[in-house]
Coordinates of C-alpha atoms in Angstrom, one line a residue:
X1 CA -41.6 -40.5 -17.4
X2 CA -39.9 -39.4 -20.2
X3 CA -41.7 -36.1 -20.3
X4 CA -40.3 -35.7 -16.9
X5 CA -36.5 -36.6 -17.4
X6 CA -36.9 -34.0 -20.5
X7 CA -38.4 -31.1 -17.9
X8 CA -35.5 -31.8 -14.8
X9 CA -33.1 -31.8 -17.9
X10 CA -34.0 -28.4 -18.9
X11 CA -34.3 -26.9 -15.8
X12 CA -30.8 -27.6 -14.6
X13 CA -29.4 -26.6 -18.0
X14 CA -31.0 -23.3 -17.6
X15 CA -29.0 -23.6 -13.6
X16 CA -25.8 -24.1 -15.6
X17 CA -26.3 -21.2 -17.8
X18 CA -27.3 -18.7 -14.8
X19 CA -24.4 -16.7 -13.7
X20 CA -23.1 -13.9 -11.3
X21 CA -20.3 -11.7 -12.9
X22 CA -18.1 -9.4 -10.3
X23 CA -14.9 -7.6 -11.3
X24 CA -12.2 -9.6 -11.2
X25 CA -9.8 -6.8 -10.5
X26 CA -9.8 -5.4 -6.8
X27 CA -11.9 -2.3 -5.9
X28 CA -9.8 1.0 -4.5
X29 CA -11.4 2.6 -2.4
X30 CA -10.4 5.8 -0.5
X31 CA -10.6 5.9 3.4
X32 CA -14.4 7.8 4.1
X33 CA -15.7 8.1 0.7
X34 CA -18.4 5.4 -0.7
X35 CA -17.6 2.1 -1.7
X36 CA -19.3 0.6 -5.3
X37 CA -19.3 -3.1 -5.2
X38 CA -20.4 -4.0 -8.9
X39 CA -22.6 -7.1 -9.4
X40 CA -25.1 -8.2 -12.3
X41 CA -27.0 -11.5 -13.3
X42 CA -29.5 -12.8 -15.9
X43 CA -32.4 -11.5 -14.7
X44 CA -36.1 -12.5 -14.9
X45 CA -39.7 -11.0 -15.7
X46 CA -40.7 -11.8 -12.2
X47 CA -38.6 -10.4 -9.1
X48 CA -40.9 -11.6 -6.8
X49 CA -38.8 -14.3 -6.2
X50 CA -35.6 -12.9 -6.4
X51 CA -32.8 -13.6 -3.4
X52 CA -29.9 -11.0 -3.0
X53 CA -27.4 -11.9 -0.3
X54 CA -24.1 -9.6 0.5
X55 CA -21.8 -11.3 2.7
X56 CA -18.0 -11.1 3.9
X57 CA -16.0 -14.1 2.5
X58 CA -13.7 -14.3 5.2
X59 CA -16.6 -14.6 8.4
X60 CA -20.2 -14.7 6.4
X61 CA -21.1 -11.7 8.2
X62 CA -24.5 -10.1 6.2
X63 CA -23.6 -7.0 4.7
X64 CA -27.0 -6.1 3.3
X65 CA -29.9 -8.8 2.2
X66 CA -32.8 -8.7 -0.5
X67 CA -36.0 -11.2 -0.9
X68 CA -39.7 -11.2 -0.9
X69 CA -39.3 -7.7 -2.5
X70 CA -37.7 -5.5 0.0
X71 CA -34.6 -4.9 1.5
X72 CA -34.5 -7.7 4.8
X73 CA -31.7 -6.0 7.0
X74 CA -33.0 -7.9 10.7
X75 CA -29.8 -10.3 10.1
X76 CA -27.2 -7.2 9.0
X77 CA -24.1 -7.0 10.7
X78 CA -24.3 -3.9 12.9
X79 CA -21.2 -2.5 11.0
X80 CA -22.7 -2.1 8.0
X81 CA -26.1 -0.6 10.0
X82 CA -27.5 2.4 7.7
X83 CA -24.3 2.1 5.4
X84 CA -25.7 0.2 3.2
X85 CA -27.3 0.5 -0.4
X86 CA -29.3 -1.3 -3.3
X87 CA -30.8 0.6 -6.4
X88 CA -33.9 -1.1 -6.6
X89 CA -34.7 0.4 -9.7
X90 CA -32.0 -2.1 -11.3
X91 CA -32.7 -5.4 -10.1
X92 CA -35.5 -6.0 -12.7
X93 CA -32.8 -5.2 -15.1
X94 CA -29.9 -7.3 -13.9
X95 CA -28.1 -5.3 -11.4
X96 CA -27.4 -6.3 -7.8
X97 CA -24.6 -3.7 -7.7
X98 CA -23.9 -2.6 -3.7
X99 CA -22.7 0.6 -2.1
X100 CA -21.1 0.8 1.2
X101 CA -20.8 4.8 2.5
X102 CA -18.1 5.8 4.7
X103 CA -15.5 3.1 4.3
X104 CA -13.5 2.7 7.2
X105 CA -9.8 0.2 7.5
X106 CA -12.5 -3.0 8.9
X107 CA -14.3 -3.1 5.3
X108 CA -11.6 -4.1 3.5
X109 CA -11.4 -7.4 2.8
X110 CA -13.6 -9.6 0.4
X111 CA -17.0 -9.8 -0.6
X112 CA -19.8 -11.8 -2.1
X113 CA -22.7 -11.6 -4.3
X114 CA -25.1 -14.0 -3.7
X115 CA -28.2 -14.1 -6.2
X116 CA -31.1 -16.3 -6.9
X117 CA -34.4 -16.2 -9.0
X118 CA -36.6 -18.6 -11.7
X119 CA -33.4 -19.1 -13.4
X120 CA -30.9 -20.4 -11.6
X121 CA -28.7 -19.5 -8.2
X122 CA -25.0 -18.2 -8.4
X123 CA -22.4 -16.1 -6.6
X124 CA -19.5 -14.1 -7.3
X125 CA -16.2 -13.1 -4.9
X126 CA -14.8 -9.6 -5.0
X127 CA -11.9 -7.9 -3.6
X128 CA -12.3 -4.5 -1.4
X129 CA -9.0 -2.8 -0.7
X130 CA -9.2 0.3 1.9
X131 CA -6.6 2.7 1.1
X132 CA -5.5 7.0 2.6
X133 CA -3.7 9.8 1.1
X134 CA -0.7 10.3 2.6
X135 CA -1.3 14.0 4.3
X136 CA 1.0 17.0 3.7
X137 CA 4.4 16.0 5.4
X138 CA 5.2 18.0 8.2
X139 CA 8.9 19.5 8.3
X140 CA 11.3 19.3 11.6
X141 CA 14.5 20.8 11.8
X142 CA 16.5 19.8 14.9
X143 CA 20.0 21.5 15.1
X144 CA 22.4 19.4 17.3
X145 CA 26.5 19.9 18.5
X146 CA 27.9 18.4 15.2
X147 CA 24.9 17.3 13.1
X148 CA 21.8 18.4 11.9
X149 CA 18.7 15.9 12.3
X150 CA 15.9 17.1 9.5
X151 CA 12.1 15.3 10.0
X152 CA 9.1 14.6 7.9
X153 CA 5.8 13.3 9.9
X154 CA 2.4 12.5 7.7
X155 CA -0.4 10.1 8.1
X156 CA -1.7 7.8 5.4
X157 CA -2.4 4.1 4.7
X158 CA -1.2 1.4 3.9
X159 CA 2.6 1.2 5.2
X160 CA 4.3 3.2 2.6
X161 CA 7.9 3.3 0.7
X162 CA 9.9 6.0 2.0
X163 CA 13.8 7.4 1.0
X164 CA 15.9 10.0 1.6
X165 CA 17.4 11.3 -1.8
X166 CA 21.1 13.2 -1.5
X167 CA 21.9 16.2 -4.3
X168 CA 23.3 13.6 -6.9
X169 CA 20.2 11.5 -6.2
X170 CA 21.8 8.4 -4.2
X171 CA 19.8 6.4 -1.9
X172 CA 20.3 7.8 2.0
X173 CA 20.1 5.8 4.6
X174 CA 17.3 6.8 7.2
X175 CA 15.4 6.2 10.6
X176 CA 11.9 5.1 9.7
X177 CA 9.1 4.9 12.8
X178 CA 5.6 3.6 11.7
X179 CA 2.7 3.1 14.3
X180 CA -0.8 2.9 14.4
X181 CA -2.7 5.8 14.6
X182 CA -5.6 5.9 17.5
X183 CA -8.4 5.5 15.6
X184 CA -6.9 2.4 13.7
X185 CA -7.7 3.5 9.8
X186 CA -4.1 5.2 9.9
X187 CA -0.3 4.8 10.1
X188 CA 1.4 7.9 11.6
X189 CA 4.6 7.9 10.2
X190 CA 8.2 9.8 11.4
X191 CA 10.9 9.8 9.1
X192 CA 14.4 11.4 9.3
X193 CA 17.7 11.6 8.4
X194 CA 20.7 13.1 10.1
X195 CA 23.5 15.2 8.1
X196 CA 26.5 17.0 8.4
X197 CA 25.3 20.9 7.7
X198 CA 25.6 22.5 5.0
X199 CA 23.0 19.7 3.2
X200 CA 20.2 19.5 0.6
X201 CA 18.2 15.9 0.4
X202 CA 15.1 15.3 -1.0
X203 CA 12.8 13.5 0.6
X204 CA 10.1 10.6 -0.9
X205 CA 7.3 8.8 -0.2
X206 CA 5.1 6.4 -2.5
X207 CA 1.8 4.9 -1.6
X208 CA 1.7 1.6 -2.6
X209 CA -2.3 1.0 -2.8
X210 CA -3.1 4.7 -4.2
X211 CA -1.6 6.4 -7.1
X212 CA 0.1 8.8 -4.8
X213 CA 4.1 10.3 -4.9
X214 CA 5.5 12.8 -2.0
X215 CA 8.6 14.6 -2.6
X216 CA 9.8 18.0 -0.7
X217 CA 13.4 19.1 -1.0
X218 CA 15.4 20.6 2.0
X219 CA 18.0 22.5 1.5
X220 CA 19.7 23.6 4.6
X221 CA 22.9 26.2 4.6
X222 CA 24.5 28.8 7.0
X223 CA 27.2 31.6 7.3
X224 CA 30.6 29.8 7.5
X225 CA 31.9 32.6 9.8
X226 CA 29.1 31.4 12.7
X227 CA 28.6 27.7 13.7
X228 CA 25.0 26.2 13.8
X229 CA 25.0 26.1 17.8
X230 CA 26.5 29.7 17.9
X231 CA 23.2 30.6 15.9
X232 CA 20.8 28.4 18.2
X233 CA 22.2 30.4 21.2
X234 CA 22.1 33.8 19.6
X235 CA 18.6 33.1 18.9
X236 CA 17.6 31.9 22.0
X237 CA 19.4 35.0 23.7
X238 CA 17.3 37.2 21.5
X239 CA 13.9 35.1 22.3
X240 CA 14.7 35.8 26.1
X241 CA 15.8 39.4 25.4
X242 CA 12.3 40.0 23.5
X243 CA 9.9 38.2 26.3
X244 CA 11.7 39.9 29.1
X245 CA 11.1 43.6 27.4
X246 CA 7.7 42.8 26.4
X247 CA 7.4 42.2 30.4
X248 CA 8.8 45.5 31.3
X249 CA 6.8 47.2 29.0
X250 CA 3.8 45.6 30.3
X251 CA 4.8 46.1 34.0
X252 CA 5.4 50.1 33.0
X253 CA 2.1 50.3 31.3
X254 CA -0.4 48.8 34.4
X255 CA 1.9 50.9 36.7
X256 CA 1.0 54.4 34.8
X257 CA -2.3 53.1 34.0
X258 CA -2.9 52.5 37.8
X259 CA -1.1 56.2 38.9

């Protein structure tokens, strides 16, 4: 009896000592690139026995699964289909580490690391955070009556912080317009600020999740002896001017051509 107690006794101790270790800080990962989802345990001599389980905390979806030697993928979620990846060179060594290609905006979220062999059974809970450059703003000029309306559009992710800067570098008030994009991974952004002309404002976006800083000055000036809607008109007159002789020229030359 004793000899019993003594045996349960150990075995749980070795239980208690048995442990999963995850990061504790969150994992940033870039929209499309692959994901690395660290994860190591105190492995042992046999894996025959050995139990890896990948789930999402926030539904218990399977992410990927490992036992009786090979990768056991019949209960996978179909988002994670052909995505996923174990390095089964390192499990006899410790290393239950995942990775997730092409992450998209629905993998986000968090994560854990199931594992069990001879020693014990644990689990660990990590963080995935699904983040998008910010692309190259996209500059609009619209010239009104009295004002001058300049525009920025770019695409990113998450929401970002955006301001208008004037010359002396106070804070401008703006118009901000976020929406999704269609295929749900972005925000499309439009952001704009209107001035009386002659101007120069800077304009500024940070990226909260990336390590990422947009700013692209405008400076925007004219002749004092010509108003900006004078301009607008000359230039339109001139951009109907050009398309009309481009016509006539044309017409002349399929009229000679057929002669």
């Amino acid at each position: 009896m004793l000899r019993r107690v003594l045996l349960l006794w150990i075995l749980l101790s070795r239980a208690d000592s048995f442990s999963v270790t995850v990061p504790s800080a969150p994992i940033h990962v870039v929209r499309g690139d692959t994901a690395f989802l660290p994860c190591e345990y105190e492995p042992a001599s046999d894996v025959s026995n050995l139990v890896i389980t990948w789930q999402r905390q926030e539904d218990s979806k399977v992410v990927h699964s490992f036992y009786y030697g090979k990768d056991q993928l019949d209960r996978q979620s179909p988002d994670y289909s052909g995505r996923t990846k174990l390095n089964h060179e390192e499990l006899v060594k410790g290393n239950a580490s995942l990775s997730i290609a092409n992450l998209g905006l629905k993998d986000a979220g968090k994560y854990m690391c199931i594992v069990s062999n001879t020693k014990g059974t644990d689990r660990g809970e990590l963080q995935l955070i699904y983040e998008a450059f910010y692309s190259e703003p996209r500059l609009s000029i619209l010239l009104g009556s009295t004002n001058v309306t300049v525009r920025y559009e770019t695409e990113g992710y998450p929401k970002p912080e955006v301001m208008w800067l004037g010359s002396e570098g106070q804070n401008l008030s703006d118009n901000l317009e976020v929406e999704n994009a269609p295929d749900g991974g972005l925000y499309f952004l439009k952001s704009s600020y209107i001035a009386q002309s002659p101007f120069s404002v800077t304009f500024t976006l940070k990226n909260p999740a990336a390590p990422q800083k947009l700013q692209r000055h405008v400076n925007f000036s004219y002749d004092g002896n010509t108003s900006s809607r004078t301009s607008v008109v000359v230039l339109s007159v001139l951009c109907v001017f050009l398309l009309c002789s481009t016509g006539l020229l044309l017409w002349l030359h399929c009229r000679n051509h057929k002669k």
